[in-house]
Tab-separated table of C-alpha atoms in Angstrom:
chain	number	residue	atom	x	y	z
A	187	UNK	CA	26.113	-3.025	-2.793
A	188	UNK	CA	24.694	0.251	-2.808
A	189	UNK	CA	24.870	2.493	0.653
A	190	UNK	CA	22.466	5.258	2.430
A	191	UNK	CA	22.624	7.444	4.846
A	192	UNK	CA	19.940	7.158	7.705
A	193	UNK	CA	18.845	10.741	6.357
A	194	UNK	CA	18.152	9.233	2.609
A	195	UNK	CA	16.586	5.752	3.644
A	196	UNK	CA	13.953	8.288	5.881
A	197	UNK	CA	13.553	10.250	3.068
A	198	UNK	CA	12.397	7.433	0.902
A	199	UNK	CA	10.383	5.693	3.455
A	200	UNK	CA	8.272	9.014	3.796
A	201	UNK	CA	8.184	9.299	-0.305
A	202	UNK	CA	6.686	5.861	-0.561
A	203	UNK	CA	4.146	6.607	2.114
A	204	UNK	CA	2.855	9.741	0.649
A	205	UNK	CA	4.426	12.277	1.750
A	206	UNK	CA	5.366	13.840	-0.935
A	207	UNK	CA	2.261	13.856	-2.562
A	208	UNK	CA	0.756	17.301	-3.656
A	209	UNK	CA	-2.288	18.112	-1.520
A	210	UNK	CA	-5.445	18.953	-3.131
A	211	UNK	CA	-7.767	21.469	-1.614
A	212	UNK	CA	-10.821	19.176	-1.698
A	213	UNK	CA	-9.518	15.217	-1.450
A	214	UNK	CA	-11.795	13.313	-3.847
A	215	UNK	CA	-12.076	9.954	-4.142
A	216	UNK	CA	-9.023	9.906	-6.352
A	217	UNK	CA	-7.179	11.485	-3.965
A	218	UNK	CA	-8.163	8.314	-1.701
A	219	UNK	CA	-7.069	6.044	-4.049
A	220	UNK	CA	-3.678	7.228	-4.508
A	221	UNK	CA	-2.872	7.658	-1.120
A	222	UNK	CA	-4.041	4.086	-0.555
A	223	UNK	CA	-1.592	2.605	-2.984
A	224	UNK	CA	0.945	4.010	-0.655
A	225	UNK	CA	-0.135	2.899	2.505
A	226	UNK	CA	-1.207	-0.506	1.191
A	227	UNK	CA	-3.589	-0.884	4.424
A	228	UNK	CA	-5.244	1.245	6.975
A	229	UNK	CA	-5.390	-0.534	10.570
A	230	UNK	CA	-8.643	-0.346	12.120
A	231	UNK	CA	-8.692	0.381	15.889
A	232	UNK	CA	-11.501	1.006	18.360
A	233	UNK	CA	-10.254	3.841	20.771
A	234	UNK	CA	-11.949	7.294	19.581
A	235	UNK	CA	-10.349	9.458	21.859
A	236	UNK	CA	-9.080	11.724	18.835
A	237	UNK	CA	-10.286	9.856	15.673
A	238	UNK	CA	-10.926	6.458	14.939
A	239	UNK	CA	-7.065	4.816	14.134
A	240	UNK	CA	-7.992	4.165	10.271
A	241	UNK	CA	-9.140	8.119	9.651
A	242	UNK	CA	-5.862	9.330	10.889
A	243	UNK	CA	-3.582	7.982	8.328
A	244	UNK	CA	-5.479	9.315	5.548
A	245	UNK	CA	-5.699	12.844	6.961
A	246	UNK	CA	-1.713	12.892	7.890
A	247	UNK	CA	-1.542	12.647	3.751
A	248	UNK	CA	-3.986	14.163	2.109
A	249	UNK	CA	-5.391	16.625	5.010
A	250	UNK	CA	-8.821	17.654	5.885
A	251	UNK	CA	-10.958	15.521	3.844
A	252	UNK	CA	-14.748	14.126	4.447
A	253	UNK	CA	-14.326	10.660	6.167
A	254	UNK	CA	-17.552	9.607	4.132
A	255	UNK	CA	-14.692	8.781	1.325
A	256	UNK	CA	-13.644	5.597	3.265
A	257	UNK	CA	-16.932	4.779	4.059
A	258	UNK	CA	-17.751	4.965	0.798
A	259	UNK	CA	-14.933	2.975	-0.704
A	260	UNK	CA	-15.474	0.396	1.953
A	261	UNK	CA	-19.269	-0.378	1.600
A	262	UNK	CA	-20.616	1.085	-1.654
A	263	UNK	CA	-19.959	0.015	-5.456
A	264	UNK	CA	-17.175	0.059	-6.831
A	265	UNK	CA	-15.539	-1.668	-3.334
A	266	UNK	CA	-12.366	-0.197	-3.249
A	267	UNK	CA	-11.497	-1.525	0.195
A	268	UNK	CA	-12.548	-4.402	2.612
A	269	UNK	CA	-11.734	-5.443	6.480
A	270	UNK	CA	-9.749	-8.347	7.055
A	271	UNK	CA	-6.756	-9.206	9.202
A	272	UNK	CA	-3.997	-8.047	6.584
A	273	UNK	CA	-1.823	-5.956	8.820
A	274	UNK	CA	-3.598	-6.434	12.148
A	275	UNK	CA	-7.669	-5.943	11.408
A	276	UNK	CA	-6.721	-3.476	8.296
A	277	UNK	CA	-8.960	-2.151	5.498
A	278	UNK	CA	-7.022	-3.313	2.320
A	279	UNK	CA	-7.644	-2.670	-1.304
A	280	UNK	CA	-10.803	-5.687	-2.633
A	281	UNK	CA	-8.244	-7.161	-4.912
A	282	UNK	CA	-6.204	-8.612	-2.199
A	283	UNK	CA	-8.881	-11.119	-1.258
A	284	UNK	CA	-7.926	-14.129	-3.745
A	285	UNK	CA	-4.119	-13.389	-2.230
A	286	UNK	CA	-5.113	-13.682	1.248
A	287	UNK	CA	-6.913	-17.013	0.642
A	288	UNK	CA	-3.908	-19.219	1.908
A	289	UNK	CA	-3.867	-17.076	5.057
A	290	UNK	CA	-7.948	-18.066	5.604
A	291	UNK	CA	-6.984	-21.888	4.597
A	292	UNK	CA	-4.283	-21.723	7.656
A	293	UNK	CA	-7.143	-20.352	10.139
A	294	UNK	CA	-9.368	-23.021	8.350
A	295	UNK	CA	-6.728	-25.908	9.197
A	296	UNK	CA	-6.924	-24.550	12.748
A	297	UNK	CA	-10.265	-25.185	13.080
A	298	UNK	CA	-9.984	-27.458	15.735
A	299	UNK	CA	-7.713	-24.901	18.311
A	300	UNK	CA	-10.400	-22.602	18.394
A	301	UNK	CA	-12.155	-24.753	20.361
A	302	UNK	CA	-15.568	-23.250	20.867
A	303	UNK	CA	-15.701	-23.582	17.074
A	304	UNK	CA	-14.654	-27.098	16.898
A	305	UNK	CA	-17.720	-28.189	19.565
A	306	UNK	CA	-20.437	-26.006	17.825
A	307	UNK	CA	-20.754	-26.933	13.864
A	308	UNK	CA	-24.370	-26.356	14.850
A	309	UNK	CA	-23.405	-22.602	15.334
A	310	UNK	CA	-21.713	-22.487	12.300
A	311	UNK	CA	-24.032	-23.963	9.994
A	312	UNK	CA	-27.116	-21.365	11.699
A	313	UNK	CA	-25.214	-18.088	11.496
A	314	UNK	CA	-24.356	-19.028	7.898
A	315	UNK	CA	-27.680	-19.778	6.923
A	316	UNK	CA	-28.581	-16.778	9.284
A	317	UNK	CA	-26.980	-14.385	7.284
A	318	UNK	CA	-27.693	-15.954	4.078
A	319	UNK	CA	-31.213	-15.009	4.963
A	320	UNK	CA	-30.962	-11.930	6.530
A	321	UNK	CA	-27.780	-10.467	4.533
A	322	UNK	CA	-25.580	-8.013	6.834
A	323	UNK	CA	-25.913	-7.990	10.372
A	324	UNK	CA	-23.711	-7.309	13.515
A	325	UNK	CA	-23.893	-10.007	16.186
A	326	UNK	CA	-25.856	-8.647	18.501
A	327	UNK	CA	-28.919	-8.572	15.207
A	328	UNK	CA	-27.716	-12.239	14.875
A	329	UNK	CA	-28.167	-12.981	18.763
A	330	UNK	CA	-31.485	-11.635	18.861
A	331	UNK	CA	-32.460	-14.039	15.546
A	332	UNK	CA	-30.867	-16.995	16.748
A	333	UNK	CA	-30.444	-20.167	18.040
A	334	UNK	CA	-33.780	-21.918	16.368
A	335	UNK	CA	-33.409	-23.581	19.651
A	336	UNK	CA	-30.800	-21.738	21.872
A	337	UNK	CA	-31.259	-24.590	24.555
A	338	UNK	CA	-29.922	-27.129	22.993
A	339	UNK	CA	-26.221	-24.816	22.200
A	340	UNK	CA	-25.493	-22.817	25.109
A	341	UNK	CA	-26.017	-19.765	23.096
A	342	UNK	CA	-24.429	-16.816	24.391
A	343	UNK	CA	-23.266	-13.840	22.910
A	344	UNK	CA	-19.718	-13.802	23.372
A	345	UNK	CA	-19.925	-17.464	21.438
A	346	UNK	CA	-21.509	-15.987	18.226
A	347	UNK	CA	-19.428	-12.934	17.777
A	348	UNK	CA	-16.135	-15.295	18.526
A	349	UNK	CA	-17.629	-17.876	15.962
A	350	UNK	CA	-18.102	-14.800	13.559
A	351	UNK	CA	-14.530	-13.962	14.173
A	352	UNK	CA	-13.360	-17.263	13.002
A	353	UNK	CA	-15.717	-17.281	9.854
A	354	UNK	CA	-14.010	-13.515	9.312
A	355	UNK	CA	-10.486	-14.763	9.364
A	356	UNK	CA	-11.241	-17.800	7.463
A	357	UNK	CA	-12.888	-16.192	4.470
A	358	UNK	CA	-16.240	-17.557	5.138
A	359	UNK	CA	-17.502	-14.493	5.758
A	360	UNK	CA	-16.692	-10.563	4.737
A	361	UNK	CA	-17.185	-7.653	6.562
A	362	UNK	CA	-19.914	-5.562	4.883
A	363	UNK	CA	-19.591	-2.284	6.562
A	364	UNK	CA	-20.271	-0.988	10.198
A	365	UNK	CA	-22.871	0.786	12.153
A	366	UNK	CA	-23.121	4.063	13.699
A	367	UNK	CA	-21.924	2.096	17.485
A	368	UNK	CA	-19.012	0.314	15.146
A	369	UNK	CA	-20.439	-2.583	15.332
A	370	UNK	CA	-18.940	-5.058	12.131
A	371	UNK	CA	-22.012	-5.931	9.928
A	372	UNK	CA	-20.959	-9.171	8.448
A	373	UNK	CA	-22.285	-10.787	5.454
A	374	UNK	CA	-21.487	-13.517	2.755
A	375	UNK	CA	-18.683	-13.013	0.428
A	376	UNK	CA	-20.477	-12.952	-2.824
A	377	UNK	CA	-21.997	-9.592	-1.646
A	378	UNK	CA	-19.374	-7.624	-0.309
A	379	UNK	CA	-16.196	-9.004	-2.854
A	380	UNK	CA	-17.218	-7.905	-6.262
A	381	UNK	CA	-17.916	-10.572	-8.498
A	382	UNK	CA	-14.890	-10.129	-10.888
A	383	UNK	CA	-12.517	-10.111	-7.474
A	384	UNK	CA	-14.084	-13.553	-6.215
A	385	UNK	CA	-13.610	-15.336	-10.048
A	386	UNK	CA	-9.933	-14.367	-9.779
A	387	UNK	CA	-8.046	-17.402	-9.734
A	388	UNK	CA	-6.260	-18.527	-6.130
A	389	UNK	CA	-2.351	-17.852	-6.431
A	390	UNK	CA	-0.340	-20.185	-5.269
A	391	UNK	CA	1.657	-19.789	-1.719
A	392	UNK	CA	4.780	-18.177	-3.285
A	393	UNK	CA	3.121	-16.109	-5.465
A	394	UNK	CA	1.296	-14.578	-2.573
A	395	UNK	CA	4.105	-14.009	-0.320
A	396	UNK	CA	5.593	-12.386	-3.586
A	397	UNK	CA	2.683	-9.868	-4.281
A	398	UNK	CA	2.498	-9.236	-0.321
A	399	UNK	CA	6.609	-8.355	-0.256
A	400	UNK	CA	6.179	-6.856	-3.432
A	401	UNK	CA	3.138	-3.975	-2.109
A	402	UNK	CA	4.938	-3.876	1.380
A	403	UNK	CA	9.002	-2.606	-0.056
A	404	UNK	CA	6.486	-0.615	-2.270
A	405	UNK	CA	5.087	1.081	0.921
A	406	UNK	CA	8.280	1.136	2.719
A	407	UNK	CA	10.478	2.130	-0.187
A	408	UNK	CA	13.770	0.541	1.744
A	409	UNK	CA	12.874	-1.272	4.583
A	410	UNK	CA	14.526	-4.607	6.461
A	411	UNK	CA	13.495	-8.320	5.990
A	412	UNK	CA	11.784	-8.283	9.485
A	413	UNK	CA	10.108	-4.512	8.260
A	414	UNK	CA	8.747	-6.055	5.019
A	415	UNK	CA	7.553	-9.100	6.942
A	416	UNK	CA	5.783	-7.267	9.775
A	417	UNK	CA	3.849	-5.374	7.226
A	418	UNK	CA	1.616	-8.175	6.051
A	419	UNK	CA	2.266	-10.295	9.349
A	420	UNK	CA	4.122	-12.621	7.300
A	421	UNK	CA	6.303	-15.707	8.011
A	422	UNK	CA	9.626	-15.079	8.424
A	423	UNK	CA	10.697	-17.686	5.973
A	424	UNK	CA	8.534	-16.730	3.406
A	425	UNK	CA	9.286	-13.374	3.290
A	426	UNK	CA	13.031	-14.019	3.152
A	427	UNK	CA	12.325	-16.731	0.194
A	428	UNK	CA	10.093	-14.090	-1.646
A	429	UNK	CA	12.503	-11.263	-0.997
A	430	UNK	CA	15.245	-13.476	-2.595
A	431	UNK	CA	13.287	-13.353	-5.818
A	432	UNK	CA	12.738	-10.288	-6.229
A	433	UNK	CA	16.280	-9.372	-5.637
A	434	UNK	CA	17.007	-12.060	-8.589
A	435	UNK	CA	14.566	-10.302	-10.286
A	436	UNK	CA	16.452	-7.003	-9.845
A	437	UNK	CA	12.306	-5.275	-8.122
A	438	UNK	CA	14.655	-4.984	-4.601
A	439	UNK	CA	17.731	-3.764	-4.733
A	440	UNK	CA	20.478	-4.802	-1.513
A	441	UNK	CA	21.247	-1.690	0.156
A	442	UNK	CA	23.535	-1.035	3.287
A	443	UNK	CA	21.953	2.002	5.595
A	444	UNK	CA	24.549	3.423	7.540
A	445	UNK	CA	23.704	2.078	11.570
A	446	UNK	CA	21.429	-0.287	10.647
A	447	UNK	CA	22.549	-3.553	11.877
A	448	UNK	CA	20.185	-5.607	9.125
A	449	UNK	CA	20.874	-5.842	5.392
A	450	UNK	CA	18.174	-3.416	3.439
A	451	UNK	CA	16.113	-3.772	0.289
A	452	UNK	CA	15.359	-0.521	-1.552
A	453	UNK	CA	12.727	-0.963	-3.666
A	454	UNK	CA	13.711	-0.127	-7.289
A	455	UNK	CA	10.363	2.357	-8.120
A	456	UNK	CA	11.342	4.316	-4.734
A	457	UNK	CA	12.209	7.941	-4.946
A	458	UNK	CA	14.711	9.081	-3.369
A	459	UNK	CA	14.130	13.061	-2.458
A	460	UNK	CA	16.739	15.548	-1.579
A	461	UNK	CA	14.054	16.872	0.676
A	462	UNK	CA	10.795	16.162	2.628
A	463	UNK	CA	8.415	19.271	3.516
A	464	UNK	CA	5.775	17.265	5.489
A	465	UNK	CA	3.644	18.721	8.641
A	466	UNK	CA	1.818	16.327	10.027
A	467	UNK	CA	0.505	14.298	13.222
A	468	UNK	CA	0.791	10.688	12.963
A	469	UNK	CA	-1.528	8.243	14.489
A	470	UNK	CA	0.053	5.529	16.882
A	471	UNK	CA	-1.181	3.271	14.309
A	472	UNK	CA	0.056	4.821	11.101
A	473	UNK	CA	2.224	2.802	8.896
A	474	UNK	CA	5.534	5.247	9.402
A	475	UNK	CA	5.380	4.594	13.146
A	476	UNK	CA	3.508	1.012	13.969
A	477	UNK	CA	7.054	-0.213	13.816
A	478	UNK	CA	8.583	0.908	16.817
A	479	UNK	CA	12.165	-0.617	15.820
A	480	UNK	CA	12.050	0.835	12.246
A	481	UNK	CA	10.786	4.178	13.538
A	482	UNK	CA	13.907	4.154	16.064
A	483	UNK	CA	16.132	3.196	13.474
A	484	UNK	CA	14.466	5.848	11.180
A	485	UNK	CA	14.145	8.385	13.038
A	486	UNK	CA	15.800	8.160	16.415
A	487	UNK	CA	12.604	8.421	18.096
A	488	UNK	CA	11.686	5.814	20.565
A	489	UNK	CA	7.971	5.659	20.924
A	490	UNK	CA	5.228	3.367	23.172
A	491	UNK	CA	1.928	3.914	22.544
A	492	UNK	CA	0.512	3.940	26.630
A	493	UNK	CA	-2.883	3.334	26.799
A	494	UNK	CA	-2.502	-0.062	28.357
A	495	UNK	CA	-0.173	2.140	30.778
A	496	UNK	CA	-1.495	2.997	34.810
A	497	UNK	CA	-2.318	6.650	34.443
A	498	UNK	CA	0.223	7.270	37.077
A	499	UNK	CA	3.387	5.500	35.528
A	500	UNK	CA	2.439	7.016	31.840
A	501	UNK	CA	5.996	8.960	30.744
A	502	UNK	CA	3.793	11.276	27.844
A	503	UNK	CA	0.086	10.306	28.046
A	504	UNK	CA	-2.195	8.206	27.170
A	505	UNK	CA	-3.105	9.117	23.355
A	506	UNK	CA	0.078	10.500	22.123
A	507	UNK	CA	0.793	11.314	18.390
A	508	UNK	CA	4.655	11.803	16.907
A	509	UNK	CA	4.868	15.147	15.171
A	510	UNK	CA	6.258	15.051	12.054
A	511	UNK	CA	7.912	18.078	9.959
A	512	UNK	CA	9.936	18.052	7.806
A	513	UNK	CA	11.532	14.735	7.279
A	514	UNK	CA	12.248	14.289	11.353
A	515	UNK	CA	9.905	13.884	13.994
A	516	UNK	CA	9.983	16.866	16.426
A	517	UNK	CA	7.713	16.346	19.132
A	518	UNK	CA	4.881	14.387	20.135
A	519	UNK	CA	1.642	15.609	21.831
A	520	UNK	CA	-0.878	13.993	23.857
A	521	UNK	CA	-4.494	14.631	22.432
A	522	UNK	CA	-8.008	13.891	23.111
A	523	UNK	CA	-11.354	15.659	21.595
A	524	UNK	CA	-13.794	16.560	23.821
A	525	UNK	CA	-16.629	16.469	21.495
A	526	UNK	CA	-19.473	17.412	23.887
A	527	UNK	CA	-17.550	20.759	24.946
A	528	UNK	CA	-16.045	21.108	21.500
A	529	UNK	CA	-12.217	20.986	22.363
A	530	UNK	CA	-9.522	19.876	21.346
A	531	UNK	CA	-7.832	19.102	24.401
A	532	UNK	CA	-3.785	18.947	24.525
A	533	UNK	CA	-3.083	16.941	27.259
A	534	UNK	CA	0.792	17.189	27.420
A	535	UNK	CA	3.521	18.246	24.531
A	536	UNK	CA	6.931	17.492	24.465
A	537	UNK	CA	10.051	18.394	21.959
A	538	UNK	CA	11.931	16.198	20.980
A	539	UNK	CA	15.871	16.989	21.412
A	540	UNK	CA	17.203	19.003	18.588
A	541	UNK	CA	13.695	20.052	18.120
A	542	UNK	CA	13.744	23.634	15.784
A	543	UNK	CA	12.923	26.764	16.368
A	544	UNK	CA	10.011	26.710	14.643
A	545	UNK	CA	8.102	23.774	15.983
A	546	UNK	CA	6.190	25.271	18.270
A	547	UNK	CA	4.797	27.650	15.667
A	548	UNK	CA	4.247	24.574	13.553
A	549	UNK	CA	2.916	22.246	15.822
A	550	UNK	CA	0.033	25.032	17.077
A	551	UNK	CA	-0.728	25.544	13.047
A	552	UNK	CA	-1.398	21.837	12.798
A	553	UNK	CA	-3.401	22.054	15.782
A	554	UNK	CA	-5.552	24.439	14.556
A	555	UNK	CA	-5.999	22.083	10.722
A	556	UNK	CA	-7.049	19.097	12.940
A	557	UNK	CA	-9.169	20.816	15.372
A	558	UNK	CA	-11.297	22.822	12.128
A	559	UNK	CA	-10.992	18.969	10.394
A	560	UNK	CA	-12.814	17.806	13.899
A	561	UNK	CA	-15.082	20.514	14.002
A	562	UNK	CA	-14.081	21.179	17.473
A	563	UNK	CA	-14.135	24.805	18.262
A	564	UNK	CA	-11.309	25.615	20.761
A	565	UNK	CA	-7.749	24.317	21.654
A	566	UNK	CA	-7.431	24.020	25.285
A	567	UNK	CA	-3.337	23.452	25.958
A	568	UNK	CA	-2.942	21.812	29.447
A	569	UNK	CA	0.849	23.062	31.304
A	570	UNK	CA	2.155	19.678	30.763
A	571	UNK	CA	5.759	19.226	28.890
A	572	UNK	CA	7.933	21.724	27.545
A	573	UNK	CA	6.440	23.158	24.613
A	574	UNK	CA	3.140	23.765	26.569
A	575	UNK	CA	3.895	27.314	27.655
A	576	UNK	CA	4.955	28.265	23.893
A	577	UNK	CA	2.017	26.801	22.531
A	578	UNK	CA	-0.246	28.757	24.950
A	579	UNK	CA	1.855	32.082	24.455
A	580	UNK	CA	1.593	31.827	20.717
A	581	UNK	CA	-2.026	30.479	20.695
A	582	UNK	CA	-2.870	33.888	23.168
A	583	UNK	CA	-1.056	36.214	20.632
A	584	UNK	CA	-2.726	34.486	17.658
């Protein structure tokens, strides 16, 4: 069995997540696409504080860009992309719809645990036909359309966006885009999967777990059975049959990273770079760092996202992004735009220990990308944490 330093297996985790990837000066839609074969998904999360959760990752890689490219992937033709629960709620690349069908049959068979759905095939049947009719709509459109005769349900909205939830996760209907208020505009299938997507044939269960395992050591580049199985929210048992496979099949390679505890797979396409020159601010929910046990064991960095947090008890802040340069993670900062006053306000910023010289310098240049990226005029650095007062010093002299 091969072995690798904690230093080499981080190096090859950022590789296979983009890292290393050349910039361009003006991100194009093939710019998008590559950077989405290394991430595999893009988890989509409400809070807006800084930038919607499924932006971030794509800026960390490829830097400033114009969002409209994900917009456009996700709800113009071609369809690159498409909502559905593949990490958590994710955007994933279209083509993963016939390998997610198994996962829709399970929410399918569970039919009757949801049990406002169970009670209401009237509910079902209407917002089907509903949308059938009407083609994309959010649920409040579909509230204000329906019941045909409300009395006779107990209509309520909270009931039709759950049922639409359950017709989401079990295939029976796609997510066709959202609206300005991110509101999900569902729809049927047949128009948001392209046609030549929907007449692929079904794979079986193993052959999905494989092609899931497959795409997530491909985004990891050496990761842990419990790392490639959190990736796809996978069962445990099928990722550790599918990962057997593929190590018969010589596509994983064992590998023994020096600390980790757990046998690693290192993924026979990874690279493996002497160095990393990366500078960038990673979202709570970017693929590097959702992982809070892998990002320890990665990096040494423990991390808790804590918005759920009282304000009072929070150790960093509430919406706190890792720092990345390098291959290490140097600090973390605490950000929030203030779009009405234009800011970009920096709430709290902390080095991490062993921190270099230079990340200060760094961090404030970064800063100053996302804030232009943001359009937000000014950086206004609160005294809070240790690198505060260099930040403000340097931003004063610059």
């Amino acid at each position: 069995m091969e072995s690798m330093s904690v230093a080499q297996a981080r190096r090859t985790a950022l590789a296979a997540q983009g890292f290393l990837d050349t910039p361009h000066a003006e991100p194009t839609m093939r710019t998008f696409q590559r950077t989405l074969e290394r991430t595999g998904v893009l988890q989509v999360d409400s809070v807006n504080v800084l930038q919607r959760a499924h932006f971030m990752p794509l800026y960390s890689r490829m830097g400033p860009y114009d969002v409209d490219l994900l917009r456009r992937a996700a709800e113009q033709r071609p369809r690159r992309v498409v909502e559905y629960w593949a990490h958590v709620q994710a955007f994933m690349p279209v083509e993963l719809w016939p390998v997610m069908q198994h996962r829709m049959e399970d929410y399918r068979a569970k039919r009757g645990k949801w049990g406002f759905v169970a009670a209401n095939d009237a509910l079902e049947a209407n917002l089907l036909a509903e949308l059938a009719d009407r083609g994309a709509s959010t649920a409040r459109d579909l509230d204000a359309g329906l019941p045909r005769a409300k009395d006779n349900w107990g209509w309520n909205w909270s009931e039709t966006r759950r049922m639409l939830d359950y017709l989401y996760t079990s295939g029976q209907v796609a997510i066709a885009g959202r609206n300005s208020q991110f509101e999900i505009r569902y729809d049927l299938p047949e128009r948001v999967i392209p046609a030549a997507v929907l007449a692929r044939p079904t794979p079986t269960r193993e052959e999905a777990a494989l092609e899931l395992v497959r795409r997530a050591a491909r985004s990891h580049g050496v990761a842990t059975i419990q790392d490639l199985r959190d990736y796809y929210r996978m069962p445990v048992e099928d990722t550790a049959t599918a990962v057997a496979t593929l190590v018969e099949e010589g596509e994983l390679l064992p590998v023994a990273v020096s600390g980790w505890q757990r046998p690693a797979y290192l993924h026979r396409g990874a690279r493996l770079p002497r160095r990393v020159g990366a500078r960038a601010l990673l979202s709570p929910f970017d693929p590097v760092v959702w992982e809070r046990a892998r990002t320890e064991a990665l990096f040494d960095f423990h991390y808790r996202i804590e918005i759920y947090v009282p304000a009072d008890k929070r150790v960093h802040g509430y919406y706190v992004l890792p720092f990345l340069l390098g291959d290490r993670i140097v600090a973390r900062v605490d950000l929030k735009a203030d779009r009405k006053l234009g800011h970009l306000l920096v709430k709290g910023a902390y080095a991490e220990p062993g921190a270099p010289s230079e990340t200060a310098e760094e961090l404030l240049a970064e800063l100053r990308r996302l804030a232009e990226w943001l359009r937000l005029s000014e950086i206004v650095i609160a005294p809070r944490g240790d690198l505060a007062t260099a930040l403000r010093t340097l931003g004063d002299a610059g």
